[in-house]
CSV table of C-alpha atoms in Angstrom, one decimal:
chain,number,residue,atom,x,y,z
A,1319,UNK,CA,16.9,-0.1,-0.8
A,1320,UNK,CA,16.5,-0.2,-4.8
A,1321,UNK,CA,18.6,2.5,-6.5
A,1322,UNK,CA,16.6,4.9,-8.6
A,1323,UNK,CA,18.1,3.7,-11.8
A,1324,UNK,CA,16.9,0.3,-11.3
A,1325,UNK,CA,13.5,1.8,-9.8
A,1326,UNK,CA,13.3,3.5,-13.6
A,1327,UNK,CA,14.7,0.4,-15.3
A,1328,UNK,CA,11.4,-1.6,-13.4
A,1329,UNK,CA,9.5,1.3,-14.8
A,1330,UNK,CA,10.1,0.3,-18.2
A,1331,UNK,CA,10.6,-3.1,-18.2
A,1332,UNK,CA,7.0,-3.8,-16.4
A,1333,UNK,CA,5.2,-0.9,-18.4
A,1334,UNK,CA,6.4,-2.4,-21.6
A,1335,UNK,CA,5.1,-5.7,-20.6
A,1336,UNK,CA,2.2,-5.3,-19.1
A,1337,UNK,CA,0.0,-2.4,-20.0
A,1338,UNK,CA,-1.8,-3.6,-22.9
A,1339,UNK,CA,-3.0,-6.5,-20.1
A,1340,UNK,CA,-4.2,-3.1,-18.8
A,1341,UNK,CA,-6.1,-2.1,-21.3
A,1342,UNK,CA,-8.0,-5.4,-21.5
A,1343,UNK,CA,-11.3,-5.2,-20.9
A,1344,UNK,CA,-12.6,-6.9,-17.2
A,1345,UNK,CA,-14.8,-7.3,-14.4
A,1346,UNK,CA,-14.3,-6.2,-11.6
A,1347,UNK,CA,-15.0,-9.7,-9.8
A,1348,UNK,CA,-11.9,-11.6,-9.6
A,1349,UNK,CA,-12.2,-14.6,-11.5
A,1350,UNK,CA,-11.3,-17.6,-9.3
A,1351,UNK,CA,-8.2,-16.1,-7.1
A,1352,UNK,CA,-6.2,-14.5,-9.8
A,1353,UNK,CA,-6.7,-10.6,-10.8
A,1354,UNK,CA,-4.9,-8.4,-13.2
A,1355,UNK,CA,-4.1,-5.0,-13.9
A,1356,UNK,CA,-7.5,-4.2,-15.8
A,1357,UNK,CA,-9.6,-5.8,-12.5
A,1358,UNK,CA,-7.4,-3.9,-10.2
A,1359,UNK,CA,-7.9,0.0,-12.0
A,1360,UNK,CA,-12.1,-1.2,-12.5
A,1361,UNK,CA,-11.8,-2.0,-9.1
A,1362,UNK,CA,-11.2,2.2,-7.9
A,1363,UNK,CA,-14.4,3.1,-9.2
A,1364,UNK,CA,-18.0,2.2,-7.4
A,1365,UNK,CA,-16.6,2.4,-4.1
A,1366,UNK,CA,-16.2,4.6,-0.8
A,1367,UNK,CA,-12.9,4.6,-0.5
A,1368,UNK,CA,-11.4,7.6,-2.0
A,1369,UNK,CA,-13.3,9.7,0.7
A,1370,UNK,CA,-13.2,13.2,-1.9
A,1371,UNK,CA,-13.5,16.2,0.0
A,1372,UNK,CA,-12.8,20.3,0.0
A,1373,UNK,CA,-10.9,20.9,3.3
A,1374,UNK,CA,-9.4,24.3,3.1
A,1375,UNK,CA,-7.7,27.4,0.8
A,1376,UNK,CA,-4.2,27.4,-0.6
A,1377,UNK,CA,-2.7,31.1,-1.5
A,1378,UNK,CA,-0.4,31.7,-4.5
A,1379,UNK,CA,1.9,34.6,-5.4
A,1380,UNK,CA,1.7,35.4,-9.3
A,1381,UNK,CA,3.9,37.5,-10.9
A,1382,UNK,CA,3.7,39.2,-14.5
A,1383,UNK,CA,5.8,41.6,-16.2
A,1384,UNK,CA,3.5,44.7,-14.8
A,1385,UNK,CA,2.1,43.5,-11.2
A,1386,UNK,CA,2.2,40.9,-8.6
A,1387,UNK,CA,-1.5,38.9,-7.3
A,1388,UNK,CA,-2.2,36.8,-5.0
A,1389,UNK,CA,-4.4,34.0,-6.8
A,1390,UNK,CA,-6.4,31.1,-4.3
A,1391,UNK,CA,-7.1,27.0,-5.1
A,1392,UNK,CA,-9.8,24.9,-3.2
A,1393,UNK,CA,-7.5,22.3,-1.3
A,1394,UNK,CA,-8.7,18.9,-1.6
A,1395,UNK,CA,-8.0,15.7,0.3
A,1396,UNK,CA,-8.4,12.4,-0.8
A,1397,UNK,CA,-7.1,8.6,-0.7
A,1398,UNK,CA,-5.5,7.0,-3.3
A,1399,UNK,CA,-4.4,3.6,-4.0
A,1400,UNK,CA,-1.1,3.5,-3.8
A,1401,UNK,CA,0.5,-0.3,-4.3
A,1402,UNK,CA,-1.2,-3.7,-4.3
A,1403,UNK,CA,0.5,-5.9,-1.4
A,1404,UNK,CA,-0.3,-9.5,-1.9
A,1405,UNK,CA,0.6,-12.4,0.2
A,1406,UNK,CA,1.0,-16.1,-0.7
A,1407,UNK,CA,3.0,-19.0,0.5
A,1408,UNK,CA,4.4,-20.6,-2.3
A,1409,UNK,CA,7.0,-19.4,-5.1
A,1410,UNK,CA,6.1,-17.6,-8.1
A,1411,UNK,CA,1.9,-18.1,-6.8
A,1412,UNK,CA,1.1,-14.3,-6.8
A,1413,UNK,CA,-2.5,-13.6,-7.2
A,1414,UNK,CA,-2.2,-10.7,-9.8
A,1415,UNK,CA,-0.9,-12.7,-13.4
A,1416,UNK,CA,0.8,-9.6,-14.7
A,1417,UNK,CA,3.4,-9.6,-12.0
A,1418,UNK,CA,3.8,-13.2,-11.0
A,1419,UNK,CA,7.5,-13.2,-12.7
A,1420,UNK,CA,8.7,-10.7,-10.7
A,1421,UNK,CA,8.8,-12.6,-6.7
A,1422,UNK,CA,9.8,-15.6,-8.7
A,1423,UNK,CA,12.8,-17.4,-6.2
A,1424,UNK,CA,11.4,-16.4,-3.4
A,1425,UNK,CA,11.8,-18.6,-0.7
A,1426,UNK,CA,9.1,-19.9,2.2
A,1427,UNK,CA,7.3,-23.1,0.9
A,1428,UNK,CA,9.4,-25.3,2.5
A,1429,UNK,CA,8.5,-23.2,5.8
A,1430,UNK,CA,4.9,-23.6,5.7
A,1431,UNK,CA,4.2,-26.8,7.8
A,1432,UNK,CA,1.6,-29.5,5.6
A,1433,UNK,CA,-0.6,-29.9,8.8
A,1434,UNK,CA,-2.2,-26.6,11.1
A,1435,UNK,CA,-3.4,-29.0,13.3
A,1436,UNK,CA,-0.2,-29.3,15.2
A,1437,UNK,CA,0.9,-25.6,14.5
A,1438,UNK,CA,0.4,-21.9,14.8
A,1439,UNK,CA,3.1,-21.0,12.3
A,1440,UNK,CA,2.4,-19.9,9.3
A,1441,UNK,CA,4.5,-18.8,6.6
A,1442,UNK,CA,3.6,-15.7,3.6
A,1443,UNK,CA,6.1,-14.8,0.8
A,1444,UNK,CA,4.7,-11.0,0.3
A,1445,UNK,CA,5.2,-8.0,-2.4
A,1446,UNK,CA,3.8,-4.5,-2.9
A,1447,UNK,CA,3.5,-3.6,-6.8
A,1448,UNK,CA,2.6,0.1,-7.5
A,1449,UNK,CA,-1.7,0.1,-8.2
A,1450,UNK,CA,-2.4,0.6,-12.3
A,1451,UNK,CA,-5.2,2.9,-11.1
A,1452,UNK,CA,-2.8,5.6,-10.5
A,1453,UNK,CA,-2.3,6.1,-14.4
A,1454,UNK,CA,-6.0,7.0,-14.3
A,1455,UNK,CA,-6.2,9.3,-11.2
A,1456,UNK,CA,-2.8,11.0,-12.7
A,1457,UNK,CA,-5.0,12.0,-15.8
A,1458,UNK,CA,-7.6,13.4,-13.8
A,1459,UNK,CA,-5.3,14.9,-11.7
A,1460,UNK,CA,-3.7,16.5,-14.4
A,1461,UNK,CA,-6.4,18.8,-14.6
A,1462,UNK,CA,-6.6,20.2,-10.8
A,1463,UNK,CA,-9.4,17.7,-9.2
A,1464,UNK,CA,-7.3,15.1,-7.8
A,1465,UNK,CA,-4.0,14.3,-6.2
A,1466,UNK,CA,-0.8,12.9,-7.8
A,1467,UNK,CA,-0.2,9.5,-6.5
A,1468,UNK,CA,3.6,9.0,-5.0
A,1469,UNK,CA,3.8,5.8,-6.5
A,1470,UNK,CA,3.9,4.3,-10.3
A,1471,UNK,CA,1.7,1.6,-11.7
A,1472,UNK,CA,3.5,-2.3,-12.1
A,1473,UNK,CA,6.8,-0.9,-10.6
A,1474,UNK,CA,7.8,-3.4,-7.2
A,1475,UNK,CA,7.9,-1.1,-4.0
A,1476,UNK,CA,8.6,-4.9,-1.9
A,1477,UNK,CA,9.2,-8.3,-2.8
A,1478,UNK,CA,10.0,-10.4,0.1
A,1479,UNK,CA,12.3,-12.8,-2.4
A,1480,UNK,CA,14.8,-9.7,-2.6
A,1481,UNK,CA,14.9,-9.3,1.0
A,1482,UNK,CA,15.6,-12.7,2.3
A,1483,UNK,CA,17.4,-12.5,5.6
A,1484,UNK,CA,15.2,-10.2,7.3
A,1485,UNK,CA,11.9,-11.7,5.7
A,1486,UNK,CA,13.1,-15.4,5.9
A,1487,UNK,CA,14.7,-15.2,9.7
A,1488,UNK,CA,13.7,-11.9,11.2
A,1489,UNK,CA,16.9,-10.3,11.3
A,1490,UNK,CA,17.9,-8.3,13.1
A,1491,UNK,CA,14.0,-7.1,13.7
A,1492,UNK,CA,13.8,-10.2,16.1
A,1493,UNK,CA,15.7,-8.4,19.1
A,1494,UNK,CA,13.7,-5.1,18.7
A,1495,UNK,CA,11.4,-4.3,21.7
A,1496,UNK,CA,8.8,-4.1,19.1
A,1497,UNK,CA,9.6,-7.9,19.0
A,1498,UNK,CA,10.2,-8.9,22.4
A,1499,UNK,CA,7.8,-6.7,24.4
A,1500,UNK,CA,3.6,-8.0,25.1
A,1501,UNK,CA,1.4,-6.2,23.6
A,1502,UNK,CA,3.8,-3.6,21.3
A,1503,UNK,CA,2.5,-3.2,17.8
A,1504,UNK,CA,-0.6,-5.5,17.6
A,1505,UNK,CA,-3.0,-6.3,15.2
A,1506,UNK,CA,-6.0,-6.7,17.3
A,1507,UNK,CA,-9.5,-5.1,18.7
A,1508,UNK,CA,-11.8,-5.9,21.1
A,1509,UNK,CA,-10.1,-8.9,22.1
A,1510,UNK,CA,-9.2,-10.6,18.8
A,1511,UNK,CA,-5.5,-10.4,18.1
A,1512,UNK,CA,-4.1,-11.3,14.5
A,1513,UNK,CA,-0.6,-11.0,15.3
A,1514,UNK,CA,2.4,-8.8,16.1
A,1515,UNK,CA,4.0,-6.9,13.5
A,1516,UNK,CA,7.1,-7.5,14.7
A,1517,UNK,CA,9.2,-9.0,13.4
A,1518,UNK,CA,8.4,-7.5,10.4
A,1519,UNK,CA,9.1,-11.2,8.4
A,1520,UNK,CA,6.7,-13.8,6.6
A,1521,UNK,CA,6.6,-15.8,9.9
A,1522,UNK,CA,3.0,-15.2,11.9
A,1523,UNK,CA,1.9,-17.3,14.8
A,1524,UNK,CA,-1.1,-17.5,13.6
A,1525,UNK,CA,-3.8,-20.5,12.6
A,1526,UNK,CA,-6.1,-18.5,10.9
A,1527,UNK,CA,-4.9,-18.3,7.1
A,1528,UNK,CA,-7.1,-15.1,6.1
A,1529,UNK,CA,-5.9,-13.4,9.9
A,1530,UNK,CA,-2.0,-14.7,9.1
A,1531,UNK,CA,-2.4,-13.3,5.4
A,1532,UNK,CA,-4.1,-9.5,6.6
A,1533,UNK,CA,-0.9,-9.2,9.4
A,1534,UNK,CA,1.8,-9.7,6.5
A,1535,UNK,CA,0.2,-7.4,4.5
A,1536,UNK,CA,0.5,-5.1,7.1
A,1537,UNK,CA,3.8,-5.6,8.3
A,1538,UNK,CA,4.4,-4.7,4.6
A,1539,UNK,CA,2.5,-1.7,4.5
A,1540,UNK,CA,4.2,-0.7,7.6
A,1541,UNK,CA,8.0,-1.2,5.9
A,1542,UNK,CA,7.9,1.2,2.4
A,1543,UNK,CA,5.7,3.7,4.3
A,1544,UNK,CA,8.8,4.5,6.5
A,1545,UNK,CA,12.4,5.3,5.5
A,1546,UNK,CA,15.3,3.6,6.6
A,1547,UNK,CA,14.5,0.5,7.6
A,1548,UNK,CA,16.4,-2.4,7.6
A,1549,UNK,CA,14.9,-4.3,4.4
A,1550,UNK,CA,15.5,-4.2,1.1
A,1551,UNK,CA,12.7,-2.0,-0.8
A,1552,UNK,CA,11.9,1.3,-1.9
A,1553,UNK,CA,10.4,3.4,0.5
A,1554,UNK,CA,6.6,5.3,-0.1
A,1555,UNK,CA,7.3,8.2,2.6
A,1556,UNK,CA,8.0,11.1,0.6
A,1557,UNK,CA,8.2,14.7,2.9
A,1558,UNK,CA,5.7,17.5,2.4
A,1559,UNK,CA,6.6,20.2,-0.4
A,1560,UNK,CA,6.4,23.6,-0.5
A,1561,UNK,CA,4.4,23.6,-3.5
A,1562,UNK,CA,1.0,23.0,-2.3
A,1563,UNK,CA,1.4,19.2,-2.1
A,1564,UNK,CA,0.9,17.0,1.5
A,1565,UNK,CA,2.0,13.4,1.5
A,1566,UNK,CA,0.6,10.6,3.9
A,1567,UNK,CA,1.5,9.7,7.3
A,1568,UNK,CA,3.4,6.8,8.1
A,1569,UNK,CA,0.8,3.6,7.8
A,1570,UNK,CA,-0.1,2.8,12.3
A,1571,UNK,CA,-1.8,-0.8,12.5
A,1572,UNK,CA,-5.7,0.1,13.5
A,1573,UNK,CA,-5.3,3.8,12.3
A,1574,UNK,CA,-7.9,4.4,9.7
A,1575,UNK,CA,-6.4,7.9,8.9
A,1576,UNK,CA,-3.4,6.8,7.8
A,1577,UNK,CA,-4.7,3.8,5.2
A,1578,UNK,CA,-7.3,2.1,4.3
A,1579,UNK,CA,-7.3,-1.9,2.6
A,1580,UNK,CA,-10.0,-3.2,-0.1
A,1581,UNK,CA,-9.7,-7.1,-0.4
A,1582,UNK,CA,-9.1,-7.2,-4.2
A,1583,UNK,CA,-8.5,-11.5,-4.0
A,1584,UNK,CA,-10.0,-13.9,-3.1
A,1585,UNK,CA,-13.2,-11.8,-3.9
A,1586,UNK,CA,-13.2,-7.8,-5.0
A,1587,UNK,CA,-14.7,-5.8,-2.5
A,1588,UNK,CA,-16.2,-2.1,-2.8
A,1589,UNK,CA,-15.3,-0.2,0.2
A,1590,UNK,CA,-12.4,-0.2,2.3
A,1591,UNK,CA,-11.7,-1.2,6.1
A,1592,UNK,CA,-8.8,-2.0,8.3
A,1593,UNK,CA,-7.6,-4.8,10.3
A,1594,UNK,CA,-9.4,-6.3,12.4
A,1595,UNK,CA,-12.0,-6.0,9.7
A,1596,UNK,CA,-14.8,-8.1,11.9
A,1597,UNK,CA,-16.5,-8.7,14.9
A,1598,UNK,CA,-14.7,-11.1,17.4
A,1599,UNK,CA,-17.1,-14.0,16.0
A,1600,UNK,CA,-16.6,-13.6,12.5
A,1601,UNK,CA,-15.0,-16.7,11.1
A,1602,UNK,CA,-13.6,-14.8,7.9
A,1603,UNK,CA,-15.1,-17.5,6.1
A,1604,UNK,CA,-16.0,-15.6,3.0
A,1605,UNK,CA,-12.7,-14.3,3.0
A,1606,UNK,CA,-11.0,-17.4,3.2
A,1607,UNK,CA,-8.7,-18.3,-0.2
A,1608,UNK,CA,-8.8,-21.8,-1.4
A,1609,UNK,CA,-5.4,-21.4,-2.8
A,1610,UNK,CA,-4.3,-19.4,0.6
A,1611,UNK,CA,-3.2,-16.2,-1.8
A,1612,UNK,CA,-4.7,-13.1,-0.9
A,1613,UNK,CA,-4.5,-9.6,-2.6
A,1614,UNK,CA,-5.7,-6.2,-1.2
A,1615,UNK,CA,-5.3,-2.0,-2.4
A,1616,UNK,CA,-3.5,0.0,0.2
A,1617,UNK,CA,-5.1,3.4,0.1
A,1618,UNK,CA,-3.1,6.4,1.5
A,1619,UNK,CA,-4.8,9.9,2.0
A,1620,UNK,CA,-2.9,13.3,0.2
A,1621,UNK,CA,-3.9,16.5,-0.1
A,1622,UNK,CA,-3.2,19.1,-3.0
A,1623,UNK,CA,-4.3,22.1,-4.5
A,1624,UNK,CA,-4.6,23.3,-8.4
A,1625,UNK,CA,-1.0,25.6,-8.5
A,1626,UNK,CA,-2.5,28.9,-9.2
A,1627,UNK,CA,1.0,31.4,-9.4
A,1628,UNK,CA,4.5,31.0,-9.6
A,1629,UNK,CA,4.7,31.0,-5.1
A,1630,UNK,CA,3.4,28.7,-2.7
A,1631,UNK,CA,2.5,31.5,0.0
A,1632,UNK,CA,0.8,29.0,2.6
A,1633,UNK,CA,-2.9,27.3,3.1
A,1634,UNK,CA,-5.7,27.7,5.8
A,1635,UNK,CA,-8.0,24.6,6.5
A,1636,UNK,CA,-11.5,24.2,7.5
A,1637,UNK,CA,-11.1,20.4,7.6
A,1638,UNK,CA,-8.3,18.2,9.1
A,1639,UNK,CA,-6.2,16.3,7.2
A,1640,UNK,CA,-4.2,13.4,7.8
A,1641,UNK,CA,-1.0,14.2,6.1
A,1642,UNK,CA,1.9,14.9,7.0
């Protein structure tokens, strides 16, 4: 896994470079199949994915000089964008422009077979880059309404180039139960399955380039939501505070309380869904990328509340949450 120094040193570099692309004015269409940071952030905004609401009470102990109080804060619970996964099959061909540098030598193309007609394998370099519309919910959040987002805008959370041997040949993930056991940890419903996620590699049986694509991106998902796994990354599964402050669950295939994706390339959409994200007849044809690069927001839920006194005494819910 990435040290913290160079998880800081990525901070820099990719802040330095690419936040006044931020700032550049946008759509929030993606033109052709390429986005960038100012398409992703518009992209938070007229949608139903953040799912803000009041679920409970937190209590605080606050202290002065003279007397002790107990103060109370609104808990709220919310999703946030965390990182933009992306999935592609050829080197240095990421769909967000800002970041395309940074997967450069990864290695694939030369797995991805000319011809699907005599095929089902299909082959997706992949990478998770921290959302740029976290800068924006941190400044709201700053003052009490929203939840700080575990992750940092532009900073690489997985890039399947640094983690060759298990992304390129499914070691050692290819011997895991998961891997060699029917029906463990699908990507299906009612009858249409996408694919397994294990392995958890670029390799998907899979004809269908939009359906191959979505199971990569989840395979990813389901690697830096977890600790200690055996890939090179850095890991989004921090553990529950006592400072009024509840992280997300690890990412389940099919579980819509523990993400949420919005397809940000080929096309920007405004509300989120999870895979399977049709009916069993649904070609996927609008979803389908001429350039086979795909691009979608992972949304995590959280929960906070506003810190009202020096103590964190506890919380009482009307609502249930789905963090930890």
């Amino acid at each position: 896994m990435f040290s913290k120094k160079i998880h800081h040193f990525y901070s820099y570099l990719i802040l330095s470079c690419s936040l006044p692309l931020y700032l550049t004015p946008s759509t929030t269409q993606a033109i052709g199949n390429e986005i960038n940071g100012a398409t992703i952030a518009s992209a938070i905004g007229d949608n139903s994915c953040m799912n803000y609401q009041a679920v409970g009470v937190c209590f605080w102990l606050k202290c002065t000089y003279w007397k002790c109080s107990v103060k109370t804060s609104t808990k709220i619970s919310h999703f946030i964008p965390e990182v933009v996964v992306s999935t592609y099959n050829h080197d240095n061909h990421s769909p967000w422009t800002e970041v395309q540098q940074l997967n450069k030598g990864a290695m694939g193309g030369q797995h991805q077979t000319p011809s699907k007609m005599y095929t089902q394998y299909t082959f997706k370099n992949g990478e998770a880059i921290g959302h740029p519309g976290g800068f924006v919910l941190q400044a709201i959040g700053s003052s009490g309404y929203t939840c700080e987002s575990q992750t940092t805008g532009y900073v690489p959370y997985f890039l399947s180039g640094l983690d060759f041997f298990a992304w390129n040949l499914g070691m050692p993930e290819m011997f895991y139960p998961e891997s060699t056991t029917p029906t463990m940890r699908e990507v299906k419903a009612n009858g249409d399955l996408w694919g397994n996620i294990y392995p958890r590699s670029g390799s998907v049986t899979q004809t269908h380039d939009y359906k191959a694509a979505a199971v990569v991106a989840q395979r990813i998902a389901d690697i830096i939501s977890r600790n200690g796994q055996l890939h090179i990354y850095y890991p989004l599964a921090k553990k529950n505070s006592r400072d009024g402050k509840w992280y997300p669950k690890e990412v389940e295939e099919g579980d819509k309380k523990t993400h949420r994706w919005q397809m940000l390339s080929p096309k920007t959409e405004n509300s989120c869904s999870i895979f399977p994200d049709g009916g069993t007849s649904s070609t996927y044809s609008d979803k389908l990328s001429t350039t086979e690069n795909y691009s979608w927001a992972l949304w995590r839920p959280y929960a906070c509340c506003k810190k009202r006194g020096q103590v964190f005494l506890g919380n009482t819910d009307w609502i249930s949450t789905h963090t930890q």
